[in-house]
Amino acid sequence: MGEVKKHDTPLLDELKSGPWPSFVDDIYNYAEKHKKQAGFDILGQMELSYKNKETHWKHGGIVGVFGYGGGVIGRYSDQQEKFPAIWAFHTVRVNQPAAKWYHTSALRKLCDLWDHRGSGIMNFHGSTGDIILLGTVTEQLEYIFYDLTHQLKMDLGGSGSNLRTPECCVGMSRCEWSCIDTQDIIYELTMQFQDELHRPAFPYKFKIKVSGCPNDCVAAIARADFSIIGTWRDDIKIDQEAVRAYVGGELKPNAGAHSDRDWGPFDIKKEVIDLCPTKCMFWDEGQKKLYINNRECNRCMHCINVMPEALRPGDDRGATILMGAKAPILEGAQLSTVIVPFMKLEPPYDNLKNLIYKVWDYWMENGKNRERLGETIQRIGLNRFIVDVLGLKPIPQHVREPRSNPYIFWKEEEVEGGWTRDVAEFRRRHPA
Amino acid sequence: MSERPERPDPIYFEPYDPTLAEKLYNPQKPMENRITDIGPPHYWQFLPPVIQRNYGKWKSHEILQPGVLKYKSETGDVVYVVRCGTPRLETTDYIREICEIADKYCDGYVRWTTRNNVEFHVTDEEKLRALIEDLKSRKMPGGAYKFPIGGTGASVTNIVHTQGWIHCHTAAIDASGVVKAIMDELFDYFGSHKLPAQVRIALACCINMCGAVHCSDIAVVGIHRKPPLIEDDRLEKVCEIPLVIASCPLGAIKPATVEVEGQKRKTVRVNVDRCMFCGNCYTMCPAMPISDGQGDGLAVVVGGKVSNRITPPRFSKVVIPYIPNEPPRWPTAVKWIKKILEVYSQHANKYERIGDWIERIGWERFFELTEIPFTWHLIDDYRLAYDTYRTSMHFKFTNHVETMVDFE
Ligand code: HEM
Ligand code: HEM
Ligand code: HEM
Ligand code: SF4
Ligand code: SF4
Ligand code: SF4
Ligand code: SF4
């Protein structure tokens, strides 16, 4: 190691002050303590970007480990003379444990690995969910992979046109609303789909995310090609005693989420009944009793969020499967669309796995290069995707509203007599 | 159900051996000793015993104070959680400090949230108080908190963000620095419950938008504003021209042949009037760099959400089309974000997310209240633009409306 060279970073240094934790302070501390040139060089290059307002990373570079087509993102500096310690600064994506629980024994060992073989800089976590190890050179990649698999029993996550690392909300490990075992589902799917995760064979990336209830804490509906969101189909469970406690002011509405402002005393009519989007609730002031017309409830979670001690999702639990979300590039942003309104999810989740395989088979065959599933669905039409591709029954739940144009692509077999007509016959009836 | 290992694998308690991989990996025989496709560690081994015992049995929760939650189980067990913001971009030493805290108070168990917060779990109140005091006392040399407590309830929780200039080659803005600048300014809102509802902020450093930026209450998106450069002398060597042409969502790229130093070179030309500066071409072709210090900057989008609560999930809308890059603290962007947040806080009803509030008052009122200038850039002319036109008589007379008397 020996001498390290620190660069002047007057602009970045301004990010040391202020109350929010400072990555600049952290990286400097680390670089000084461990005498790591990469720490100084990365901040040096950042400073240059701050000065001329442009990134200084070169375009891509394909690197990886033997037998895998993803999990490592190649990165090279365009200032290699100035910042030799980061001339190559590849990222390694490490598949996180479901819901991101850890024991420090594993974390410390991972840190030791990364001090030894990388820059010591990481992301907890990347926005897909992986642990991101930021900054190493090509020669270290195989050793990192061997260390991960042999000493940490960890594996790489996805990158490129493959299954991206699946991710879930905290689920049953801590949330009373989780209608499905989000962690077990994600673990099972990730193990089942190792090949799809590591060896790109898809038209483009494919993301699977699982949230335990319609609050959707992992943003499955906005970010996943295949969104699995827990729900229930029977009645919301009511503890009338607890409802009265909310009304009487003994319990804090929304678990105390609004505690720093005086919103006045809790008003069940104004704060719950009137805000219910389906207007399916009734508070009987005389009886002091809450009624829910559950048939009309659309399970938005509002009342449950406001009165968590009193209301709970029902017992007939499962998931809604939605498909096709993606960020705006290229055809515009899409949210996932309801495909299967209710699915029971019990281990080993064969029904779910089969559905995913079915979708992949079609998309791999018919998806264009760099076409996300949502775009494929749009191109062929949601109706065709549901009926012809998946063989499901079309139902009103699939749409917000029916179409407003009658420009329907009738199929020939639907029309009596078919499309072959005799023009001579026509003209006999209608002389030109 | 997958088998549940009760305790962390013994392998984690063996020290890291920095020489092992060199002994195992043989470049001549790359398959030797190779382990593949083992997947992530099983989650169950990392759950604290109290979580294992109460898995799926949680009954209710309560936020004791901002950042501090209490969960009650049907079994009668209780667990307290302290949630802290982190920078996401961090060093192994920062993680080790988290480990030190988790070892001291939480028997070594710790977890991260989707939004880059770290959560510590304890089972008794005594420990909870000590943990909170300890977390509050830890500061960085520059004075920043290492582990600010908050991010629950009607707060601004941590910002979901991407890489920026620390790691990405297409980034139009930095990520970590902008996030730090915004969170410094909104710090009070992270550790309190004074907003009408939770506010989720996100940042993406280019329009690829890694992450759910398009469905956030407030988000920052890096944008380019100059068409790509074209390196005629290099392009055919480093790019597949048909792929480059196909990559442009607007069909703005055409093949071309030019002479460079007397030699014919295959290259491309961009119809700049059709370019929307998305950078897709650069993704396919390194000889078409698009970043530019003067042209690049950020857009601010608002009103999106992910939760199904009361109203369905919805997309964010562009309200400020461009703010230049102003490192190191992006004061103009920060100023507007704070302004939007505070106007919302002042006017919205309890439980109303930013998008729900705007829906109620109308976008014209939103622009009037926030004093954000409305310009032609905000009227959609991309695909499905028509959905955003006003095709009814339902509008309000805000200060934007000037009565038309004469029209020459
Ligand atoms: C196959 C589909 C359609 C049928 C059968 C249909 C039928 C008709 C009929 C019978 C009229 C009255 C014509 C008259 O006054 O004699 C009419 C008027 C009109 N239709 Fe349609 N229409 C169709 C599609 C559409 C669509 C897709 C649009 C617009 C997007 C549209 C817009 C109008 C308008 C604006 C008028 C009023 C025209 C006028 O009064 O000058 N129609 N349509
Ligand atoms: C038992 C109660 C709850 C638990 C255990 C829970 C858990 C979580 C966790 C751990 C996160 C990530 C938070 C972070 O990183 O800061 C999160 C995010 C989120 N939560 Fe909850 N949450 C609960 C209640 C709620 C409520 C009441 C709502 C709103 C109606 C909600 C909607 C969301 C949304 C929309 C996100 C963020 C999604 C995104 O924008 O990325 N959750 N939740
Ligand atoms: C042209 C399309 C795209 C390209 C070329 C692209 C490229 C990249 C690259 C190079 C990275 C790595 C950044 C780094 O670690 O240095 C990345 C990360 C990522 N991308 Fe994309 N991306 C594209 C589209 C998308 C889209 C549409 C989404 C989401 C819907 C997305 C989600 C992500 C996520 C979640 C990450 C992880 C970011 C993080 O760790 O913070 N990407 N992308
Ligand atoms: S998505 Fe629902 S079940 Fe999952 S953590 Fe959020 S509130 Fe709980
Ligand atoms: S979950 Fe939503 S729709 Fe159902 S009763 Fe409660 S507030 Fe109404
Ligand atoms: S948002 Fe764009 S610039 Fe930022 S990390 Fe993702 S691909 Fe790179
Ligand atoms: S930046 Fe986008 S729109 Fe412009 S030429 Fe490149 S691909 Fe086409």
mmCIF file of N, CA and C and ligand atoms in Angstrom, chain B residues 227-228 247-253 270 274-282 288 290, ligand 7:
data_model
loop_
_atom_site.group_PDB
_atom_site.id
_atom_site.type_symbol
_atom_site.label_atom_id
_atom_site.label_comp_id
_atom_site.label_asym_id
_atom_site.label_seq_id
_atom_site.Cartn_x
_atom_site.Cartn_y
_atom_site.Cartn_z
ATOM 1 N N PRO B 227 -28.788 16.809 -28.471
ATOM 2 C CA PRO B 227 -28.749 15.540 -29.202
ATOM 3 C C PRO B 227 -27.357 14.908 -29.073
ATOM 4 N N PRO B 228 -27.260 13.617 -29.314
ATOM 5 C CA PRO B 228 -25.964 12.955 -29.175
ATOM 6 C C PRO B 228 -24.919 13.506 -30.151
ATOM 7 N N SER B 247 -32.645 1.441 -32.066
ATOM 8 C CA SER B 247 -32.736 1.829 -30.657
ATOM 9 C C SER B 247 -33.495 3.136 -30.456
ATOM 10 N N CYS B 248 -33.613 3.928 -31.484
ATOM 11 C CA CYS B 248 -34.219 5.244 -31.291
ATOM 12 C C CYS B 248 -35.740 5.132 -31.304
ATOM 13 N N PRO B 249 -36.372 5.485 -30.199
ATOM 14 C CA PRO B 249 -37.833 5.326 -30.132
ATOM 15 C C PRO B 249 -38.560 6.251 -31.097
ATOM 16 N N LEU B 250 -37.879 7.273 -31.591
ATOM 17 C CA LEU B 250 -38.544 8.230 -32.471
ATOM 18 C C LEU B 250 -38.095 8.116 -33.921
ATOM 19 N N GLY B 251 -37.348 7.089 -34.223
ATOM 20 C CA GLY B 251 -36.907 6.912 -35.604
ATOM 21 C C GLY B 251 -36.101 8.102 -36.114
ATOM 22 N N ALA B 252 -35.340 8.728 -35.218
ATOM 23 C CA ALA B 252 -34.616 9.937 -35.606
ATOM 24 C C ALA B 252 -33.238 9.638 -36.204
ATOM 25 N N ILE B 253 -32.844 8.366 -36.194
ATOM 26 C CA ILE B 253 -31.484 8.036 -36.641
ATOM 27 C C ILE B 253 -31.529 7.348 -38.006
ATOM 28 N N VAL B 270 -28.466 12.108 -37.116
ATOM 29 C CA VAL B 270 -29.631 12.253 -36.248
ATOM 30 C C VAL B 270 -30.461 13.433 -36.722
ATOM 31 N N ARG B 274 -36.346 15.673 -34.210
ATOM 32 C CA ARG B 274 -37.163 14.582 -33.677
ATOM 33 C C ARG B 274 -36.590 14.008 -32.391
ATOM 34 N N CYS B 275 -35.407 14.468 -31.993
ATOM 35 C CA CYS B 275 -34.725 13.848 -30.853
ATOM 36 C C CYS B 275 -35.350 14.317 -29.545
ATOM 37 N N MET B 276 -35.616 13.360 -28.652
ATOM 38 C CA MET B 276 -36.129 13.737 -27.330
ATOM 39 C C MET B 276 -35.058 13.531 -26.252
ATOM 40 N N PHE B 277 -33.824 13.338 -26.661
ATOM 41 C CA PHE B 277 -32.675 13.356 -25.743
ATOM 42 C C PHE B 277 -32.712 12.225 -24.711
ATOM 43 N N CYS B 278 -33.220 11.064 -25.157
ATOM 44 C CA CYS B 278 -33.393 9.971 -24.197
ATOM 45 C C CYS B 278 -32.105 9.210 -23.939
ATOM 46 N N GLY B 279 -31.162 9.280 -24.866
ATOM 47 C CA GLY B 279 -29.894 8.590 -24.637
ATOM 48 C C GLY B 279 -29.910 7.111 -24.966
ATOM 49 N N ASN B 280 -30.993 6.625 -25.527
ATOM 50 C CA ASN B 280 -31.028 5.219 -25.916
ATOM 51 C C ASN B 280 -29.953 4.867 -26.913
ATOM 52 N N CYS B 281 -29.699 5.806 -27.822
ATOM 53 C CA CYS B 281 -28.697 5.541 -28.844
ATOM 54 C C CYS B 281 -27.333 5.358 -28.186
ATOM 55 N N TYR B 282 -27.052 6.174 -27.173
ATOM 56 C CA TYR B 282 -25.769 6.045 -26.485
ATOM 57 C C TYR B 282 -25.664 4.700 -25.772
ATOM 58 N N MET B 288 -21.749 7.675 -29.611
ATOM 59 C CA MET B 288 -22.780 8.715 -29.636
ATOM 60 C C MET B 288 -22.998 9.306 -28.243
ATOM 61 N N ILE B 290 -23.852 11.583 -25.155
ATOM 62 C CA ILE B 290 -24.961 12.537 -25.067
ATOM 63 C C ILE B 290 -24.809 13.509 -23.906
HETATM 64 S S1 SF4 C 7 -31.240 10.548 -27.826
HETATM 65 FE FE1 SF4 C 7 -33.028 9.205 -28.051
HETATM 66 S S2 SF4 C 7 -34.380 10.323 -29.432
HETATM 67 FE FE2 SF4 C 7 -32.367 11.262 -29.604
HETATM 68 S S3 SF4 C 7 -31.408 10.202 -31.311
HETATM 69 FE FE3 SF4 C 7 -30.774 9.127 -29.452
HETATM 70 S S4 SF4 C 7 -32.251 7.484 -29.270
HETATM 71 FE FE4 SF4 C 7 -33.135 8.952 -30.693
#
